[in-house]
Structure formats: structure tokens, C-alpha cells
Amino acid sequence: VDFNCTCHPSVSGEYYLNLAPVARMQRIKVPHGQGCLGLDFDFLNPDLGEKVTNLGLPVAFVDSSHGKGNMLAASAKLWASCLEGKPLLTRLYDFNRKLGSLPVAKQMVEKLFE
């Protein structure tokens, strides 16, 4: 199981840790014009059998930048989706989820804080 780990400060001086188990995405070849940004590749979450282009997401991965909402939009349509805020991040995290990882993540967090 891979993890995206980010730490976010609050206005009150506390910090919030986001530890999200994520699937390992696969870059797959598709016919030219049908992939990301009209190119010949797409990204597949093998656990879900879902491709990023089917979801209209501006990016494929939850990482240290995208996982906080920092995304580069390459078209007006993708720009509009970025302005959705939390609903877009929710869909991005849903696409990146690693099925069956909750018990592993729970075990890891418990071990870290023993």
C-alpha cells in the first residue's frame, strides 16, 4: 500500500495530518485523441478498473501538490472543474483509493503512535 502524507497547519496553531492510502496508478496506451488531454495515454486505477478520463478529473494522482488542491488545468473545462473545490478533491481521492487498505492504514497509525 502506498500513502500520500501531507501536514496542514490550522489558524489555531495545530497541525492536521492527512495519511491517505492510495492505489498505484498504471499509465496505459489508448488510441490517439482518447487519452489525457487528447493524447494517446490514460491512467488506470487497477483496483477499480476505472480510467481518469472517464471521470473528468484535471489530474490523475493524489500527491503532495494535487492532494491539497494545487492543480494545473489545461483547458477551460478542466479549469471549471478545479473551481469546484472540495467536491473535486473528493472525486480525486475516490479515484485514487486503494481497496482494502483501511486495516493496513489503521495498523500503521497504531504502530506509529505506540
PDB file of C-alpha atoms in Angstrom, residues 48-111:
ATOM      1  CA  LEU A  48     -11.222  -0.071  -9.532  1.00  0.00           C
ATOM      2  CA  GLY A  49     -10.815  -0.751 -13.253  1.00  0.00           C
ATOM      3  CA  GLU A  50     -11.513   2.966 -13.785  1.00  0.00           C
ATOM      4  CA  LYS A  51      -9.677   5.420 -16.071  1.00  0.00           C
ATOM      5  CA  VAL A  52      -9.105   9.056 -15.142  1.00  0.00           C
ATOM      6  CA  THR A  53     -10.564  10.341 -18.436  1.00  0.00           C
ATOM      7  CA  ASN A  54     -13.919   8.716 -17.581  1.00  0.00           C
ATOM      8  CA  LEU A  55     -14.181  10.942 -14.503  1.00  0.00           C
ATOM      9  CA  GLY A  56     -13.296  14.330 -15.985  1.00  0.00           C
ATOM     10  CA  LEU A  57     -10.563  14.937 -13.435  1.00  0.00           C
ATOM     11  CA  PRO A  58      -7.887  17.515 -14.305  1.00  0.00           C
ATOM     12  CA  VAL A  59      -5.162  15.306 -12.769  1.00  0.00           C
ATOM     13  CA  ALA A  60      -4.781  11.584 -12.115  1.00  0.00           C
ATOM     14  CA  PHE A  61      -2.847  11.435  -8.852  1.00  0.00           C
ATOM     15  CA  VAL A  62      -3.182  12.398  -5.227  1.00  0.00           C
ATOM     16  CA  ASP A  63       0.271  13.685  -4.336  1.00  0.00           C
ATOM     17  CA  SER A  64       1.875  16.392  -2.204  1.00  0.00           C
ATOM     18  CA  SER A  65       0.561  19.079  -4.556  1.00  0.00           C
ATOM     19  CA  HIS A  66      -2.657  17.736  -6.068  1.00  0.00           C
ATOM     20  CA  GLY A  67      -3.775  16.296  -2.730  1.00  0.00           C
ATOM     21  CA  LYS A  68      -4.080  19.866  -1.401  1.00  0.00           C
ATOM     22  CA  GLY A  69      -5.900  21.176  -4.462  1.00  0.00           C
ATOM     23  CA  ASN A  70      -2.922  22.659  -6.319  1.00  0.00           C
ATOM     24  CA  MET A  71      -3.693  21.636  -9.907  1.00  0.00           C
ATOM     25  CA  LEU A  72      -2.745  22.878 -13.345  1.00  0.00           C
ATOM     26  CA  ALA A  73      -5.776  22.993 -15.620  1.00  0.00           C
ATOM     27  CA  ALA A  74      -5.007  22.671 -19.338  1.00  0.00           C
ATOM     28  CA  SER A  75      -8.416  23.712 -20.671  1.00  0.00           C
ATOM     29  CA  ALA A  76     -11.417  25.872 -19.783  1.00  0.00           C
ATOM     30  CA  LYS A  77     -13.420  22.734 -18.929  1.00  0.00           C
ATOM     31  CA  LEU A  78     -10.739  21.441 -16.554  1.00  0.00           C
ATOM     32  CA  TRP A  79     -10.354  24.945 -15.065  1.00  0.00           C
ATOM     33  CA  ALA A  80     -14.067  24.963 -14.264  1.00  0.00           C
ATOM     34  CA  SER A  81     -13.770  21.572 -12.552  1.00  0.00           C
ATOM     35  CA  CYS A  82     -10.859  22.882 -10.425  1.00  0.00           C
ATOM     36  CA  LEU A  83     -13.111  25.652  -9.120  1.00  0.00           C
ATOM     37  CA  GLU A  84     -15.431  23.049  -7.561  1.00  0.00           C
ATOM     38  CA  GLY A  85     -13.068  22.787  -4.588  1.00  0.00           C
ATOM     39  CA  LYS A  86     -13.872  20.019  -2.111  1.00  0.00           C
ATOM     40  CA  PRO A  87     -16.178  18.021  -4.456  1.00  0.00           C
ATOM     41  CA  LEU A  88     -13.318  17.762  -6.970  1.00  0.00           C
ATOM     42  CA  LEU A  89     -10.817  16.697  -4.292  1.00  0.00           C
ATOM     43  CA  THR A  90     -13.330  14.114  -3.052  1.00  0.00           C
ATOM     44  CA  ARG A  91     -13.617  12.622  -6.564  1.00  0.00           C
ATOM     45  CA  LEU A  92      -9.821  12.659  -6.950  1.00  0.00           C
ATOM     46  CA  TYR A  93      -9.294  10.834  -3.641  1.00  0.00           C
ATOM     47  CA  ASP A  94     -12.082   8.384  -4.550  1.00  0.00           C
ATOM     48  CA  PHE A  95     -10.348   7.619  -7.858  1.00  0.00           C
ATOM     49  CA  ASN A  96      -7.009   7.088  -6.090  1.00  0.00           C
ATOM     50  CA  ARG A  97      -8.337   4.907  -3.291  1.00  0.00           C
ATOM     51  CA  LYS A  98      -6.728   1.571  -2.569  1.00  0.00           C
ATOM     52  CA  LEU A  99      -9.402  -1.020  -1.913  1.00  0.00           C
ATOM     53  CA  GLY A 100      -8.917  -2.989   1.298  1.00  0.00           C
ATOM     54  CA  SER A 101      -6.270  -0.637   2.661  1.00  0.00           C
ATOM     55  CA  LEU A 102      -8.101   0.649   5.737  1.00  0.00           C
ATOM     56  CA  PRO A 103      -6.954  -2.199   8.035  1.00  0.00           C
ATOM     57  CA  VAL A 104      -3.331  -1.731   6.887  1.00  0.00           C
ATOM     58  CA  ALA A 105      -3.503   2.041   7.412  1.00  0.00           C
ATOM     59  CA  LYS A 106      -5.076   1.625  10.843  1.00  0.00           C
ATOM     60  CA  GLN A 107      -2.367  -0.843  11.862  1.00  0.00           C
ATOM     61  CA  MET A 108       0.359   1.513  10.643  1.00  0.00           C
ATOM     62  CA  VAL A 109      -1.023   4.519  12.527  1.00  0.00           C
ATOM     63  CA  GLU A 110      -1.381   2.476  15.728  1.00  0.00           C
ATOM     64  CA  LYS A 111       2.213   1.320  15.380  1.00  0.00           C
TER      65      LYS A 111
END
